[in-house]
Tab-separated table of C-alpha atoms in Angstrom:
chain	number	residue	atom	x	y	z
A	1	MET	CA	-7.342	-20.495	-24.923
A	2	ILE	CA	-3.531	-19.239	-25.230
A	3	LEU	CA	-1.602	-16.399	-24.000
A	4	GLU	CA	-0.536	-13.756	-26.768
A	5	LYS	CA	2.866	-12.190	-26.275
A	6	VAL	CA	1.817	-8.389	-24.965
A	7	ILE	CA	4.471	-6.773	-26.647
A	8	ASN	CA	4.206	-7.978	-30.463
A	9	ARG	CA	7.000	-5.724	-32.359
A	10	ILE	CA	9.817	-3.681	-30.519
A	11	VAL	CA	8.893	0.243	-31.194
A	12	ILE	CA	11.961	1.716	-29.517
A	13	GLN	CA	11.408	6.053	-29.922
A	14	SER	CA	14.452	7.812	-31.130
A	15	GLU	CA	14.646	9.772	-27.583
A	16	TYR	CA	16.018	5.902	-25.991
A	17	LYS	CA	17.240	4.369	-28.516
A	18	ASP	CA	20.821	5.499	-27.438
A	19	PHE	CA	19.586	4.502	-23.519
A	20	VAL	CA	18.813	0.457	-24.845
A	21	ASP	CA	22.040	0.527	-26.878
A	22	LYS	CA	24.101	1.700	-24.089
A	23	TYR	CA	22.689	-0.757	-21.398
A	24	ILE	CA	23.361	-3.337	-23.561
A	25	ASP	CA	26.697	-2.611	-24.488
A	26	ASN	CA	27.555	-2.130	-20.646
A	27	ILE	CA	26.223	-5.162	-19.552
A	28	LEU	CA	27.889	-7.359	-21.976
A	29	THR	CA	31.203	-5.316	-21.405
A	30	GLU	CA	30.837	-5.773	-17.173
A	31	PHE	CA	29.444	-9.606	-17.477
A	32	LYS	CA	31.740	-10.610	-20.794
A	33	GLY	CA	30.520	-14.175	-21.562
A	34	LYS	CA	27.896	-14.646	-19.011
A	35	ILE	CA	24.894	-13.134	-20.493
A	36	HIS	CA	22.284	-15.260	-22.928
A	37	SER	CA	19.807	-12.835	-23.753
A	38	ILE	CA	18.392	-9.632	-22.871
A	39	TYR	CA	14.744	-8.427	-22.970
A	40	MET	CA	12.573	-5.498	-21.881
A	41	CYS	CA	9.456	-4.492	-21.208
A	42	GLY	CA	6.767	-1.887	-20.383
A	43	SER	CA	6.105	1.629	-22.285
A	44	ILE	CA	9.971	1.555	-23.922
A	45	PRO	CA	10.130	-1.431	-25.915
A	46	LYS	CA	6.140	-0.433	-26.993
A	47	GLY	CA	6.887	2.729	-28.020
A	48	THR	CA	4.594	4.631	-25.581
A	49	ALA	CA	7.183	5.673	-23.204
A	50	LYS	CA	7.196	9.138	-22.397
A	51	PRO	CA	10.569	10.975	-21.804
A	52	PHE	CA	11.114	11.997	-18.115
A	53	LYS	CA	8.365	10.032	-16.605
A	54	SER	CA	8.899	6.437	-18.142
A	55	ASP	CA	11.586	4.123	-16.271
A	56	ALA	CA	13.374	1.253	-18.235
A	57	ASP	CA	12.822	-2.752	-17.384
A	58	PHE	CA	15.143	-5.118	-18.024
A	59	THR	CA	16.155	-9.056	-17.787
A	60	ILE	CA	18.475	-10.632	-18.396
A	61	VAL	CA	18.516	-14.218	-18.737
A	62	CYS	CA	21.772	-16.226	-18.654
A	63	VAL	CA	23.110	-19.453	-17.074
A	64	ASN	CA	23.737	-18.983	-13.352
A	65	PRO	CA	22.701	-15.741	-12.153
A	66	LYS	CA	25.030	-15.933	-9.328
A	67	ASP	CA	27.215	-14.818	-12.273
A	68	ILE	CA	25.985	-11.280	-12.403
A	69	ASP	CA	27.121	-8.924	-9.461
A	70	TYR	CA	24.225	-6.991	-8.211
A	71	GLU	CA	27.114	-4.222	-7.030
A	72	ARG	CA	28.300	-3.884	-10.585
A	73	LEU	CA	24.674	-3.629	-12.230
A	74	SER	CA	23.741	-1.160	-9.728
A	75	ASN	CA	26.838	0.877	-10.819
A	76	ILE	CA	25.571	0.850	-14.527
A	77	LYS	CA	22.678	1.721	-13.583
A	78	ASP	CA	23.818	5.103	-11.770
A	79	ARG	CA	25.808	5.886	-14.615
A	80	LEU	CA	23.150	5.442	-17.140
A	81	LEU	CA	19.886	7.610	-15.496
A	82	GLU	CA	23.037	9.870	-14.612
A	83	GLU	CA	23.562	10.316	-18.585
A	84	TYR	CA	20.127	9.728	-19.658
A	85	PRO	CA	17.936	12.163	-17.745
A	86	VAL	CA	15.167	10.853	-20.164
A	87	VAL	CA	14.811	7.980	-17.868
A	88	THR	CA	13.214	8.107	-14.634
A	89	LYS	CA	14.548	4.297	-13.270
A	90	ILE	CA	15.955	1.188	-14.223
A	91	ASP	CA	14.504	-1.920	-12.858
A	92	THR	CA	16.753	-5.243	-14.127
A	93	ILE	CA	15.603	-8.751	-13.430
A	94	ILE	CA	17.936	-11.810	-13.344
A	95	CYS	CA	16.908	-15.205	-13.647
A	96	SER	CA	18.546	-18.679	-15.155
A	97	ILE	CA	17.512	-20.271	-18.341
A	98	ASP	CA	16.202	-23.097	-16.192
A	99	ASP	CA	14.310	-21.040	-14.482
A	100	VAL	CA	12.662	-19.683	-17.900
A	101	LEU	CA	12.398	-23.537	-19.199
A	102	SER	CA	11.731	-25.457	-15.978
A	103	LYS	CA	8.805	-23.115	-14.879
A	104	PRO	CA	7.116	-22.005	-17.516
A	105	ASN	CA	3.688	-20.817	-16.238
A	106	GLU	CA	6.317	-18.303	-13.947
A	107	TRP	CA	9.314	-17.282	-15.708
A	108	GLY	CA	8.585	-18.530	-18.755
A	109	PHE	CA	5.336	-16.455	-18.847
A	110	TRP	CA	7.758	-13.602	-17.627
A	111	VAL	CA	10.239	-13.950	-21.035
A	112	LYS	CA	7.743	-15.450	-23.090
A	113	ILE	CA	4.595	-13.294	-22.690
A	114	ILE	CA	5.559	-9.925	-21.065
A	115	CYS	CA	9.048	-9.137	-22.679
A	116	VAL	CA	10.628	-8.686	-26.035
A	117	CYS	CA	13.966	-10.373	-26.529
A	118	ILE	CA	16.558	-7.065	-27.421
A	119	TYR	CA	19.703	-9.376	-27.503
A	120	GLY	CA	20.634	-12.751	-27.845
A	121	HIS	CA	18.311	-15.560	-29.072
A	122	ASP	CA	14.495	-15.602	-27.396
A	123	VAL	CA	14.534	-18.601	-25.072
A	124	GLY	CA	11.023	-17.797	-24.452
A	125	GLU	CA	10.560	-19.838	-27.977
A	126	LYS	CA	11.353	-22.198	-26.243
A	127	VAL	CA	8.662	-22.199	-23.804
A	128	PRO	CA	5.401	-24.219	-24.658
A	129	PRO	CA	1.803	-22.533	-25.901
A	130	ILE	CA	0.656	-21.171	-22.419
A	131	ILE	CA	-2.939	-22.386	-21.885
A	132	ILE	CA	-4.805	-19.656	-19.870
A	133	SER	CA	-6.464	-22.119	-16.621
A	134	PRO	CA	-6.676	-22.340	-13.055
A	135	LYS	CA	-3.349	-24.351	-12.929
A	136	PHE	CA	-1.451	-21.444	-14.711
A	137	ILE	CA	-3.044	-18.511	-12.695
A	138	LEU	CA	-2.051	-20.156	-9.246
A	139	ASP	CA	1.662	-21.087	-10.866
A	140	LEU	CA	1.457	-17.608	-11.524
A	141	ASN	CA	0.952	-16.491	-8.187
A	142	THR	CA	3.278	-18.452	-6.655
A	143	GLU	CA	5.616	-15.803	-5.532
A	144	THR	CA	2.526	-12.957	-4.991
A	145	LYS	CA	2.829	-13.475	-1.307
A	146	GLU	CA	6.561	-13.388	-0.794
A	147	GLU	CA	6.619	-9.848	-3.076
A	148	VAL	CA	3.321	-8.676	-1.230
A	149	ASP	CA	5.130	-9.373	2.274
A	150	HIS	CA	8.490	-7.604	0.955
A	151	ILE	CA	7.035	-4.010	-0.235
A	152	HIS	CA	4.501	-4.043	2.533
A	153	SER	CA	7.679	-4.188	5.115
A	154	LEU	CA	9.564	-1.559	2.771
A	155	LEU	CA	6.614	0.846	3.070
A	156	SER	CA	5.746	0.012	6.778
A	157	ASN	CA	9.997	0.810	7.392
A	158	ALA	CA	9.923	3.837	5.010
A	159	SER	CA	10.920	7.214	6.361
A	160	ASP	CA	11.651	9.235	3.007
A	161	ASN	CA	8.584	10.473	1.441
A	162	THR	CA	10.317	10.123	-2.314
A	163	MET	CA	10.360	6.333	-1.033
A	164	LYS	CA	7.397	6.150	0.244
A	165	THR	CA	5.050	7.064	-2.802
A	166	ARG	CA	7.694	4.756	-4.943
A	167	TYR	CA	6.438	1.981	-2.682
A	168	ILE	CA	2.722	2.845	-2.866
A	169	LYS	CA	2.380	3.458	-6.737
A	170	GLY	CA	4.594	-0.614	-6.441
A	171	TYR	CA	2.055	-1.627	-4.505
A	172	SER	CA	-0.942	-0.748	-5.910
A	173	LYS	CA	0.077	-1.394	-9.234
A	174	ARG	CA	1.229	-5.030	-7.883
A	175	LEU	CA	-2.008	-5.884	-6.366
A	176	ILE	CA	-3.787	-4.799	-9.676
A	177	ARG	CA	-1.714	-7.298	-11.577
A	178	ALA	CA	-2.966	-10.126	-9.054
A	179	LEU	CA	-6.552	-9.203	-9.468
A	180	TYR	CA	-6.190	-9.196	-12.783
A	181	SER	CA	-4.872	-12.759	-12.665
A	182	LEU	CA	-7.974	-14.432	-11.047
A	183	VAL	CA	-10.461	-12.917	-14.202
A	184	LEU	CA	-7.948	-14.067	-17.213
A	185	GLU	CA	-10.314	-16.536	-17.768
A	186	ASP	CA	-12.878	-13.959	-18.535
A	187	THR	CA	-10.656	-11.783	-20.445
A	188	GLY	CA	-8.445	-14.126	-22.053
A	189	VAL	CA	-5.174	-12.017	-22.268
A	190	TRP	CA	-3.052	-10.086	-20.431
A	191	GLN	CA	-2.944	-6.595	-20.765
A	192	ASP	CA	-0.376	-4.581	-18.817
A	193	ASP	CA	-2.244	-1.183	-19.616
A	194	ILE	CA	-3.009	-0.729	-15.860
A	195	ILE	CA	-6.389	1.255	-16.851
A	196	LYS	CA	-7.512	-1.784	-18.733
A	197	MET	CA	-6.462	-4.193	-15.934
A	198	LYS	CA	-8.829	-1.914	-13.726
A	199	ASN	CA	-12.172	-2.364	-15.828
A	200	ALA	CA	-11.622	-5.834	-16.162
A	201	ILE	CA	-11.564	-5.803	-12.506
A	202	LEU	CA	-14.600	-4.057	-12.065
A	203	ASN	CA	-16.203	-6.142	-14.693
A	204	TYR	CA	-15.652	-9.812	-13.584
A	205	CYS	CA	-14.059	-9.511	-9.846
A	206	GLU	CA	-16.352	-9.882	-6.792
A	207	ILE	CA	-14.242	-7.570	-5.230
A	208	ASP	CA	-15.736	-4.148	-3.798
A	209	SER	CA	-15.677	-1.572	-6.785
A	210	ALA	CA	-14.096	0.995	-4.079
A	211	LEU	CA	-11.408	-1.060	-3.240
A	212	VAL	CA	-9.682	-0.887	-6.822
A	213	ASP	CA	-11.054	3.058	-7.188
A	214	TYR	CA	-8.593	3.451	-4.412
A	215	LEU	CA	-6.167	1.832	-5.498
A	216	TYR	CA	-6.039	2.739	-9.155
A	217	ALA	CA	-5.912	6.437	-7.368
A	218	CYS	CA	-3.169	6.173	-5.171
A	219	TYR	CA	-1.340	4.264	-8.419
A	220	LEU	CA	-2.122	8.076	-9.883
A	221	ASP	CA	-1.477	9.911	-6.833
A	222	SER	CA	0.673	8.259	-4.077
A	223	ASN	CA	-0.136	11.134	-1.760
A	224	VAL	CA	-1.809	9.659	0.858
A	225	LEU	CA	-1.441	8.067	4.330
A	226	VAL	CA	0.402	4.993	4.888
A	227	GLU	CA	-1.688	3.625	7.301
A	228	GLU	CA	-4.700	4.072	5.373
A	229	PHE	CA	-2.892	2.301	2.161
A	230	LEU	CA	-1.876	-0.436	4.136
A	231	GLY	CA	-5.129	-1.053	5.731
A	232	ILE	CA	-6.626	-1.227	2.017
A	233	ALA	CA	-3.975	-2.865	0.619
A	234	ASP	CA	-4.260	-5.496	3.422
A	235	GLU	CA	-8.024	-5.960	2.737
A	236	VAL	CA	-7.703	-6.531	-0.926
A	237	TYR	CA	-5.383	-8.795	-0.831
A	238	SER	CA	-7.150	-10.686	1.952
A	239	TYR	CA	-9.907	-11.001	-0.903
A	240	PHE	CA	-7.184	-11.778	-3.682
A	241	GLU	CA	-5.911	-15.097	-1.030
A	242	ASN	CA	-9.204	-15.991	-0.623
A	243	ALA	CA	-10.046	-16.239	-4.248
A	244	LEU	CA	-7.101	-18.045	-4.939
A	245	ASN	CA	-7.283	-20.455	-2.315
A	246	ALA	CA	-11.186	-21.146	-3.256
A	247	MET	CA	-9.651	-21.688	-6.874
A	248	ALA	CA	-7.235	-24.315	-5.472
A	249	ALA	CA	-9.638	-25.772	-3.857
A	250	SER	CA	-11.997	-25.770	-6.370
A	251	ARG	CA	-9.249	-27.413	-8.758
A	252	THR	CA	-8.495	-30.440	-6.234
A	253	SER	CA	-12.139	-31.047	-5.321
A	254	PHE	CA	-12.082	-31.595	-10.190
A	255	GLY	CA	-9.246	-33.473	-9.791
């Protein structure tokens, strides 16, 4: 089964059009000649963003990611957040053209399936069709442990309540996304709607439903004890890791 694109067409609401145009202009001006293409994912390009509640998710594709200085990128973000309070947060991912083309089940999946191109030539069109398979699911989760360990560390050491809330929400979403990847062969589609992810996990995963419900509740309202959350998160990740290892072993045994 071939994965289809999450966002088939760009529908940016009027409240966000100037912001998106300004972001593109700022990036192209600041990193002149270094940018191959710019992409978005999430609620803004889908046309479902909620003013003062939704964030903006961009991906920059270039020849060499080292050409994009993070401090200069952060300055652009700070200026735009001040000018456009309708946006709560701006996240920008940077990757190379080679990343997208040489890792079709990782960066290729991200650009081809999750994102839509808002500037430049869509390099995702050069990525071959992505077939849902155990290999794809394993490749998709190559960096999941590293990402989970990182956010676990950030949350464990966070002293500011605002950051704790943000990390718990992000950690919950990341774990739900990881669990959802396990049931892709059952659903046949990639979802970016978290409640649809949750429901599919409950339908197809053998994990304790109470753990999934807890993560979803934390995603909606992150006002929970950090120690309690980390305990549940560790339990969920342990289930996920065991399932992934079983998938890898099964794939090896069947050649």
